[in-house]
Coordinates of N, CA and C in Angstrom, one line a residue:
M397 N 0.8 -0.9 0.0 CA -0.2 0.0 0.0 C 1.1 1.4 0.3
F398 N 1.4 1.6 1.1 CA 2.6 2.5 1.3 C 3.9 3.1 -0.3
N399 N 4.6 2.0 -1.0 CA 4.8 2.3 -1.9 C 3.8 2.5 -2.8
V400 N 3.2 2.8 -2.9 CA 2.2 2.5 -4.6 C 2.4 4.1 -4.5
C401 N 2.0 4.9 -5.1 CA 2.4 7.0 -5.4 C 0.8 7.1 -5.4
L402 N -0.1 7.6 -5.1 CA -1.3 8.0 -5.1 C -1.3 8.6 -5.8
N403 N -1.3 9.4 -6.6 CA -0.8 10.4 -8.0 C -1.0 9.9 -9.2
C404 N 0.9 8.6 -10.0 CA 1.0 9.0 -10.8 C 0.8 6.4 -10.8
G405 N 0.4 6.4 -9.5 CA -0.1 4.9 -9.5 C 1.0 3.8 -9.8
E406 N 2.3 4.4 -9.6 CA 3.7 3.7 -9.3 C 4.0 3.4 -8.2
Y407 N 4.5 2.0 -8.3 CA 4.8 1.1 -7.2 C 6.3 1.4 -7.1
R408 N 7.0 2.5 -6.1 CA 8.2 2.6 -5.6 C 8.6 2.9 -4.9
V409 N 9.7 1.4 -4.8 CA 10.3 1.4 -2.8 C 11.4 2.3 -2.8
D410 N 12.0 3.1 -4.0 CA 12.5 3.8 -3.7 C 12.6 5.4 -3.7
K411 N 11.0 6.0 -2.7 CA 10.6 7.3 -2.6 C 12.1 8.0 -1.9
A412 N 12.0 9.0 -1.8 CA 13.2 10.8 -1.7 C 11.8 10.6 -0.3
V413 N 12.8 10.9 1.1 CA 12.2 11.1 2.2 C 13.3 12.2 2.7
E414 N 12.2 13.2 3.4 CA 13.1 14.7 3.2 C 12.1 14.8 4.9
S415 N 12.7 15.6 5.1 CA 12.5 16.4 6.6 C 12.0 17.8 6.6
K416 N 11.0 18.2 6.6 CA 10.2 19.7 7.2 C 10.2 20.1 8.4
G417 N 10.7 20.4 9.1 CA 10.6 20.9 10.3 C 9.9 19.5 11.2
E418 N 8.6 19.7 11.9 CA 8.8 18.4 12.4 C 8.0 17.4 11.2
K419 N 7.6 17.8 9.8 CA 6.6 17.0 9.0 C 8.3 16.4 8.5
T420 N 7.8 15.0 8.3 CA 8.2 14.1 7.3 C 7.9 13.8 5.9
F421 N 8.0 13.9 5.0 CA 7.5 13.7 3.3 C 8.6 12.5 2.7
A422 N 7.6 12.1 1.9 CA 8.4 10.6 0.5 C 7.3 11.2 -0.7
S423 N 8.6 11.6 -1.3 CA 8.0 12.0 -2.8 C 8.8 10.8 -3.5
C424 N 8.0 10.2 -4.7 CA 7.9 9.6 -6.1 C 8.8 9.8 -6.9
P425 N 9.5 9.7 -6.9 CA 10.5 9.5 -8.2 C 10.2 9.6 -9.6
A426 N 9.2 8.8 -9.9 CA 8.2 9.0 -11.0 C 8.2 10.5 -11.5
C427 N 6.8 11.2 -10.6 CA 6.3 12.1 -10.7 C 5.8 13.3 -10.1
N428 N 7.1 12.9 -8.5 CA 8.1 13.8 -7.8 C 6.6 14.1 -6.3
H429 N 5.5 13.3 -6.5 CA 4.0 13.6 -6.0 C 4.8 13.4 -4.6
A430 N 4.6 14.3 -3.5 CA 4.8 13.6 -2.8 C 4.0 14.0 -1.0
H431 N 3.7 12.4 -0.2 CA 3.0 12.4 1.3 C 3.9 12.3 2.3
E432 N 3.3 12.7 3.1 CA 3.4 13.2 4.4 C 3.4 12.1 5.2
F433 N 4.4 11.1 6.2 CA 4.4 9.7 6.8 C 5.2 10.0 7.8
L434 N 5.1 9.1 8.9 CA 5.4 9.2 9.9 C 6.5 8.0 10.1
Q435 N 7.7 8.4 10.2 CA 9.6 8.4 10.1 C 9.9 7.7 11.5
L436 N 9.1 6.6 12.2 CA 9.5 6.7 13.4 C 11.0 5.2 13.7
P437 N 11.1 5.6 14.5 CA 12.3 4.3 15.1 C 12.2 3.2 14.9
L438 N 12.6 2.0 14.8 CA 12.4 0.8 14.3 C 13.3 -0.3 15.9
F439 N 12.7 -1.0 16.1 CA 13.7 -1.6 17.2 C 13.6 -3.4 16.5
I440 N 15.2 -3.3 17.1 CA 15.3 -4.8 16.3 C 15.6 -5.8 17.9
V441 N 15.0 -7.0 18.2 CA 15.0 -7.8 19.4 C 15.9 -8.7 18.7
T442 N 17.6 -9.0 18.7 CA 18.0 -10.1 17.9 C 18.6 -11.0 18.8
G443 N 19.6 -12.1 18.9 CA 20.8 -13.1 19.9 C 20.9 -14.0 18.8
A444 N 21.5 -14.9 19.4 CA 21.5 -16.2 19.2 C 20.3 -17.0 19.5
S445 N 19.6 -18.3 18.9 CA 18.8 -19.4 19.4 C 18.9 -19.4 20.8
G446 N 18.0 -19.3 21.9 CA 18.5 -19.7 23.0 C 18.3 -19.2 24.1
T447 N 18.8 -17.5 23.5 CA 18.6 -16.3 24.9 C 17.6 -16.2 25.1
G448 N 16.4 -16.3 24.5 CA 15.1 -15.5 25.0 C 14.4 -15.3 24.3
K449 N 14.6 -15.0 22.7 CA 14.0 -13.7 22.3 C 12.8 -14.2 22.5
S450 N 12.0 -15.1 22.0 CA 10.4 -15.5 21.7 C 9.7 -15.2 22.9
T451 N 10.1 -15.8 24.0 CA 9.6 -16.0 25.2 C 9.9 -14.1 25.7
V452 N 10.9 -13.8 25.0 CA 10.7 -12.2 25.8 C 9.6 -11.7 25.0
A453 N 9.4 -12.1 23.5 CA 9.1 -11.3 22.3 C 7.3 -11.2 23.4
F454 N 7.0 -12.8 23.8 CA 4.8 -12.7 24.4 C 5.3 -11.5 25.6
E455 N 6.6 -11.8 26.2 CA 6.2 -11.6 27.6 C 6.1 -9.7 27.7
L456 N 6.6 -9.4 26.3 CA 7.2 -7.7 26.1 C 5.7 -6.7 25.8
S457 N 5.2 -8.1 24.9 CA 3.5 -8.0 24.0 C 2.6 -7.9 24.9
S458 N 2.3 -8.8 26.1 CA 1.8 -8.7 27.5 C 2.1 -6.9 28.5
L459 N 3.2 -6.4 27.7 CA 3.1 -5.7 29.0 C 3.0 -4.4 29.2
T460 N 3.0 -4.4 27.7 CA 2.7 -3.0 27.3 C 1.9 -3.1 25.7
K461 N 1.3 -1.8 25.7 CA 0.5 -1.7 24.4 C 0.8 -0.2 23.5
D462 N 2.4 0.4 24.2 CA 3.2 1.4 24.0 C 3.4 1.2 21.9
F463 N 3.6 0.0 21.7 CA 4.4 -0.5 21.2 C 4.4 -1.8 19.8
V464 N 4.5 -2.3 19.0 CA 3.6 -3.9 18.7 C 5.0 -4.1 18.6
V465 N 4.7 -5.9 18.8 CA 6.1 -6.2 18.9 C 5.7 -7.9 17.8
M466 N 6.2 -8.0 17.2 CA 6.1 -8.7 16.2 C 7.9 -9.9 16.1
E467 N 7.6 -11.1 16.2 CA 8.0 -12.6 15.8 C 8.6 -12.7 14.3
T468 N 10.3 -12.3 13.8 CA 9.8 -12.9 12.4 C 10.0 -14.0 12.4
D469 N 9.9 -15.1 13.0 CA 9.8 -16.3 11.8 C 8.6 -16.5 11.6
I470 N 7.1 -15.6 12.1 CA 5.7 -16.1 11.5 C 5.7 -15.7 9.6
L471 N 6.9 -15.8 9.5 CA 6.8 -15.1 7.8 C 7.6 -15.9 6.9
W472 N 8.6 -16.3 7.8 CA 9.5 -17.2 7.2 C 9.3 -18.4 5.9
D473 N 9.6 -18.6 5.0 CA 9.5 -19.5 4.2 C 10.9 -19.8 3.1
H474 N 10.8 -21.0 3.0 CA 12.1 -21.5 2.2 C 12.5 -20.8 0.6
R475 N 11.9 -19.8 0.7 CA 12.0 -19.3 -0.4 C 12.7 -17.9 -0.5
Y476 N 12.7 -17.7 0.7 CA 13.5 -16.9 1.4 C 14.5 -17.3 2.1
H477 N 15.4 -18.5 1.8 CA 16.5 -19.0 2.2 C 17.4 -18.5 1.6
T478 N 18.2 -16.8 1.0 CA 19.4 -16.7 0.7 C 20.1 -16.5 1.0
P479 N 21.3 -17.2 1.7 CA 22.4 -16.5 1.9 C 23.1 -15.9 1.0
E480 N 22.7 -16.2 0.3 CA 24.0 -15.8 -1.0 C 23.8 -14.6 -1.2
T481 N 22.6 -13.8 -0.6 CA 21.7 -12.1 -1.2 C 22.2 -12.0 0.7
N482 N 22.2 -12.5 1.6 CA 22.3 -12.3 2.9 C 20.8 -11.9 3.5
Y483 N 19.8 -12.6 2.6 CA 18.5 -12.8 3.0 C 18.2 -11.2 3.1
R484 N 18.5 -10.8 2.0 CA 17.7 -9.9 1.5 C 16.1 -9.4 1.3
E485 N 15.7 -10.5 0.7 CA 14.2 -10.3 0.4 C 13.4 -10.8 1.5
Y486 N 13.9 -11.0 2.5 CA 13.3 -11.3 3.3 C 13.6 -10.6 4.5
R487 N 14.5 -8.9 4.7 CA 14.5 -7.9 5.3 C 13.5 -7.1 4.6
E488 N 14.1 -7.3 3.4 CA 13.2 -6.2 2.7 C 11.6 -5.9 3.6
L489 N 10.9 -7.8 3.6 CA 9.6 -7.9 3.4 C 9.2 -7.2 4.9
W490 N 10.1 -7.8 5.8 CA 9.9 -7.2 7.4 C 9.8 -5.7 7.5
L491 N 11.0 -5.0 6.6 CA 10.4 -4.1 7.0 C 9.8 -3.0 5.9
R492 N 9.2 -4.0 5.4 CA 8.2 -2.7 4.6 C 6.9 -2.8 6.0
M493 N 6.6 -4.0 5.9 CA 5.6 -4.3 7.0 C 5.4 -3.7 8.3
A494 N 6.5 -3.7 9.3 CA 7.1 -2.4 10.0 C 6.5 -1.1 10.1
K495 N 7.3 -0.9 8.4 CA 6.8 0.7 8.2 C 4.8 0.6 7.5
N496 N 4.4 -0.1 7.3 CA 2.7 0.0 7.2 C 2.8 0.0 8.9
I497 N 2.9 -0.5 9.7 CA 2.1 -0.9 10.9 C 2.4 0.4 11.6
S498 N 3.8 1.3 11.4 CA 3.9 2.2 11.9 C 3.0 3.4 11.5
Q499 N 3.0 3.7 10.9 CA 1.7 4.5 10.0 C 0.6 5.0 11.8
S500 N 0.6 4.2 11.8 CA -0.4 3.7 13.2 C 0.1 4.4 14.3
G501 N 1.1 4.8 14.4 CA 1.9 5.6 15.3 C 2.1 5.2 16.4
K502 N 2.3 3.9 15.8 CA 3.0 3.1 17.4 C 4.3 3.3 17.1
P503 N 5.8 2.8 17.2 CA 6.6 2.1 16.8 C 6.5 0.2 16.9
V504 N 7.2 -0.1 15.8 CA 7.5 -1.2 15.8 C 9.1 -2.1 16.6
V505 N 8.7 -3.4 17.2 CA 9.6 -4.1 17.8 C 10.0 -5.1 17.0
L506 N 10.7 -5.6 16.5 CA 10.6 -7.0 15.7 C 11.7 -8.1 16.6
C507 N 11.3 -9.3 17.1 CA 12.4 -10.0 17.4 C 12.8 -11.1 17.0
G508 N 13.7 -11.0 16.6 CA 14.6 -12.6 15.6 C 16.0 -12.3 15.3
T509 N 16.4 -13.5 14.6 CA 17.3 -13.0 15.0 C 17.9 -12.4 13.3
A510 N 18.5 -11.2 13.4 CA 19.4 -10.3 12.5 C 20.2 -9.3 12.3
M511 N 21.2 -9.0 11.7 CA 22.2 -8.0 11.9 C 22.1 -6.9 10.9
P512 N 23.1 -5.6 11.9 CA 22.7 -4.6 10.8 C 23.0 -4.2 9.7
D513 N 24.1 -5.4 9.5 CA 24.3 -5.6 7.6 C 23.7 -6.1 6.8
Q514 N 22.9 -6.9 7.6 CA 21.2 -7.4 6.2 C 20.7 -6.3 6.9
L515 N 20.0 -5.4 7.2 CA 19.5 -4.3 7.3 C 19.4 -3.1 6.9
E516 N 20.2 -2.8 6.8 CA 20.9 -1.3 6.5 C 21.3 -0.7 5.3
P517 N 21.4 -1.6 4.8 CA 21.7 -1.7 3.1 C 20.6 -1.5 2.9
C518 N 19.6 -2.1 3.3 CA 18.0 -2.2 2.8 C 17.5 -0.9 1.9
M519 N 16.5 -1.2 0.6 CA 15.9 -0.1 0.4 C 15.1 0.4 0.9
E520 N 14.3 -0.2 2.1 CA 13.2 0.3 2.9 C 13.8 0.9 4.2
R521 N 15.1 0.7 4.8 CA 15.7 1.3 5.9 C 14.9 2.6 5.5
R522 N 15.4 3.0 4.4 CA 15.1 4.7 4.9 C 13.8 5.4 5.4
Y523 N 12.8 4.6 5.3 CA 11.6 5.1 5.9 C 11.2 5.1 7.7
F524 N 12.3 4.5 8.3 CA 12.5 4.4 9.6 C 13.6 5.6 10.0
S525 N 13.5 6.6 11.3 CA 14.8 7.7 11.5 C 15.6 7.0 11.9
E526 N 15.6 5.8 12.5 CA 16.7 4.8 13.4 C 16.4 3.6 13.2
L527 N 17.4 2.6 13.3 CA 16.9 1.0 13.9 C 18.0 1.3 15.0
I528 N 17.5 0.9 16.3 CA 17.9 0.3 17.3 C 18.0 -0.8 17.5
Y529 N 19.1 -1.5 17.7 CA 19.7 -3.2 17.9 C 19.5 -3.5 19.3
I530 N 18.9 -4.1 20.2 CA 19.2 -5.0 21.2 C 19.4 -6.8 20.5
A531 N 20.8 -7.0 21.8 CA 20.6 -8.8 21.2 C 20.8 -8.7 22.9
L532 N 20.3 -10.2 23.5 CA 20.2 -10.9 24.0 C 21.2 -11.9 24.2
V533 N 22.3 -12.0 25.0 CA 23.1 -12.8 25.6 C 22.9 -13.7 26.9
C534 N 23.5 -14.6 26.7 CA 24.1 -15.6 27.8 C 25.2 -15.7 27.9
D535 N 25.8 -16.5 29.5 CA 26.5 -17.5 29.2 C 26.7 -18.7 28.3
N536 N 27.7 -19.2 27.6 CA 28.2 -20.7 26.8 C 27.2 -21.5 27.3
D537 N 27.3 -21.7 28.6 CA 26.9 -23.1 29.2 C 25.7 -23.1 29.0
Q538 N 24.9 -21.6 29.4 CA 23.5 -21.8 29.6 C 23.3 -22.2 28.3
L539 N 23.4 -21.1 27.4 CA 23.0 -21.5 26.0 C 23.0 -22.7 25.8
K540 N 23.7 -23.4 26.1 CA 24.7 -25.6 25.3 C 22.7 -26.0 26.2
Q541 N 22.7 -25.8 27.5 CA 22.0 -26.1 27.8 C 20.5 -26.8 27.8
R542 N 20.3 -24.5 27.5 CA 19.1 -24.3 26.9 C 18.2 -25.1 25.3
L543 N 19.7 -25.3 24.4 CA 19.1 -26.0 23.4 C 18.9 -27.1 23.9
Q544 N 20.1 -27.8 24.2 CA 19.7 -29.3 24.1 C 18.4 -29.7 24.7
N545 N 17.7 -29.4 25.4 CA 16.3 -29.0 26.5 C 15.1 -28.6 26.2
R546 N 16.0 -28.3 24.5 CA 14.6 -27.6 23.6 C 13.6 -29.3 22.9
P547 N 12.6 -29.2 22.8 CA 11.5 -30.0 22.6 C 12.2 -30.6 20.9
S548 N 12.4 -32.2 20.6 CA 13.1 -32.7 19.8 C 12.9 -31.5 18.6
W549 N 11.6 -31.2 18.0 CA 11.0 -30.6 16.8 C 11.3 -29.0 16.2
R550 N 12.7 -28.6 17.1 CA 13.4 -27.8 17.2 C 14.4 -28.4 16.9
N551 N 15.5 -29.0 16.8 CA 15.9 -29.6 15.7 C 17.1 -28.5 16.2
S552 N 17.5 -28.5 18.0 CA 18.4 -27.1 18.4 C 19.7 -28.2 19.0
Y553 N 19.3 -29.8 18.9 CA 20.6 -30.7 19.7 C 21.8 -31.1 18.9
P554 N 22.0 -30.4 17.5 CA 22.2 -31.4 16.5 C 24.4 -30.1 17.4
D555 N 25.5 -30.8 17.1 CA 26.7 -30.0 18.0 C 27.2 -29.1 16.9
E556 N 27.0 -29.1 15.5 CA 27.2 -27.9 14.8 C 26.4 -26.9 15.1
F557 N 24.8 -27.0 15.1 CA 24.3 -25.6 15.2 C 24.7 -25.2 16.8
I558 N 24.8 -25.9 17.4 CA 24.9 -25.5 19.5 C 25.9 -24.9 18.8
N559 N 27.4 -24.7 18.5 CA 28.4 -24.8 18.8 C 28.4 -23.1 17.6
G560 N 27.5 -23.2 16.4 CA 27.6 -22.0 15.9 C 27.0 -21.0 16.8
M561 N 25.7 -21.6 17.7 CA 25.3 -20.5 18.4 C 25.4 -20.1 19.0
M562 N 26.8 -20.6 19.6 CA 27.8 -20.3 20.9 C 29.1 -19.3 20.1
S563 N 29.3 -19.3 19.0 CA 30.2 -19.0 18.3 C 29.4 -16.8 18.1
Y564 N 28.3 -17.3 18.1 CA 27.8 -16.0 17.4 C 27.3 -15.1 18.3
N565 N 27.0 -16.0 20.3 CA 26.7 -15.5 21.3 C 27.8 -14.8 21.3
T566 N 28.8 -15.5 21.5 CA 29.9 -14.8 21.4 C 30.6 -13.9 20.5
W567 N 30.1 -13.5 19.9 CA 30.8 -12.7 19.3 C 30.2 -11.8 19.0
L568 N 28.5 -11.7 19.6 CA 28.1 -10.2 20.0 C 28.6 -9.6 21.3
K569 N 29.0 -10.6 22.4 CA 29.6 -10.3 23.5 C 30.8 -9.7 23.2
E570 N 31.8 -9.8 22.4 CA 32.8 -9.5 22.0 C 32.9 -8.2 21.3
N571 N 32.0 -7.9 20.4 CA 32.1 -7.1 19.5 C 30.8 -5.8 19.1
S572 N 29.8 -6.2 20.3 CA 29.1 -4.7 20.4 C 29.0 -4.0 20.5
N573 N 29.7 -3.0 20.7 CA 30.3 -2.1 20.7 C 31.4 -1.6 20.2
K574 N 31.4 -2.7 18.4 CA 32.8 -2.2 18.1 C 31.4 -1.6 16.8
N575 N 31.1 -2.7 16.4 CA 30.1 -2.4 15.7 C 29.3 -0.5 15.4
K576 N 29.2 -0.5 14.0 CA 28.4 0.4 13.3 C 27.3 0.3 12.9
P577 N 26.0 0.5 13.6 CA 25.5 1.2 14.7 C 26.3 0.2 15.6
V578 N 25.9 1.1 17.0 CA 26.2 0.0 18.1 C 24.6 -1.3 18.3
I579 N 25.1 -2.2 18.9 CA 24.2 -3.3 18.9 C 24.3 -3.6 20.5
N580 N 23.1 -2.9 21.4 CA 22.9 -3.3 23.0 C 22.5 -3.8 23.3
L581 N 23.5 -5.2 24.5 CA 22.9 -6.1 24.7 C 22.4 -5.8 26.3
I582 N 21.6 -7.5 26.4 CA 21.0 -7.3 27.6 C 21.5 -9.5 27.9
D583 N 21.8 -9.3 28.7 CA 22.1 -10.4 29.7 C 21.3 -11.5 30.2
T584 N 20.6 -12.4 29.5 CA 19.8 -12.7 29.8 C 20.0 -14.4 31.1
T585 N 21.1 -14.4 31.2 CA 21.7 -15.9 32.2 C 20.6 -15.8 33.2
N586 N 20.9 -15.0 34.3 CA 20.1 -15.2 35.2 C 18.9 -14.1 35.8
A587 N 17.5 -13.6 34.2 CA 17.3 -12.7 34.6 C 16.3 -13.1 33.9
S588 N 15.2 -12.6 34.4 CA 13.5 -14.0 34.0 C 13.5 -13.2 32.7
P589 N 12.4 -13.7 32.4 CA 11.8 -12.9 31.2 C 11.3 -11.3 31.0
N590 N 10.3 -11.8 32.4 CA 9.8 -10.6 32.3 C 10.9 -9.2 33.0
D591 N 11.9 -9.6 33.3 CA 13.0 -8.8 33.8 C 13.6 -8.2 32.6
T592 N 13.6 -9.2 31.4 CA 14.4 -8.9 30.5 C 13.5 -8.1 29.5
A593 N 11.9 -8.3 29.4 CA 11.4 -7.6 28.4 C 11.6 -6.1 29.8
Q594 N 11.4 -6.2 30.7 CA 11.4 -4.6 31.2 C 12.8 -3.4 30.6
Q595 N 13.8 -4.5 30.8 CA 15.6 -3.3 30.7 C 14.5 -3.0 29.0
I596 N 14.0 -4.3 28.4 CA 13.7 -3.8 26.7 C 12.8 -2.3 26.8
K597 N 11.7 -2.4 27.1 CA 11.1 -1.2 27.7 C 11.5 -0.3 27.6
T598 N 12.3 -0.3 29.0 CA 13.1 0.8 29.1 C 13.9 1.8 28.4
M599 N 14.4 0.4 27.8 CA 15.9 1.0 26.6 C 14.5 2.0 25.8
I600 N 13.4 1.5 24.9 CA 12.7 1.4 24.1 C 12.2 3.0 24.7
H601 N 12.4 2.6 25.8 CA 11.3 4.0 26.4 C 12.6 5.3 26.2
G602 N 13.2 5.4 26.4 CA 14.5 5.9 26.7 C 14.8 7.0 24.7
K603 N 14.6 5.5 23.9 CA 14.7 6.0 22.8 C 13.7 6.8 21.8
Y604 N 12.3 6.6 22.1 CA 11.0 7.4 22.0 C 10.2 7.6 23.2
K605 N 9.9 8.7 23.1 CA 9.4 9.2 24.1 C 8.4 9.3 23.2
L606 N 7.2 8.3 24.3 CA 5.4 7.9 24.3 C 4.5 8.7 25.4

């Protein structure tokens, strides 16, 4: 809906975004028609499998209605399994979804594994004032135990998968402050889902005054 120009009918993702005072406008490259839209921040809650993203998404959505919380796995389909493009089509899909939802006036919180280098280059990225990354991490020993204790249908017990998640978890802890943009860390090792959700809520309210 949002990408279709109301004047000429062209479908353009690459609209020019310009702020004028307190208002932001998107202009169609085909006919220069401009329309006002809400350019809100987008919050990304990421982390290795087993650090608590799904549980926290459920807890966070119950905790407040100030923002819209969504888990990115709900739209996953094998056709989006394109590591050769860094999953670009799937990232564009979620940014487009979040952009349209945020026009209701509420920022969106996306919970799912994603890195800045997968989202920042996207065409749809221009429609957000800022992407704020929050990564859940925990001790590797506990991460391994959590993955091994999952139901069998999750297929989280193979050593290759567990080692990959521990490696990603370690990378986040060692590189979050060096990354551009910075990735904010929340340690879930000894925190309850409610405690973690409260930390995320506080972090979001600090970035977006509701």
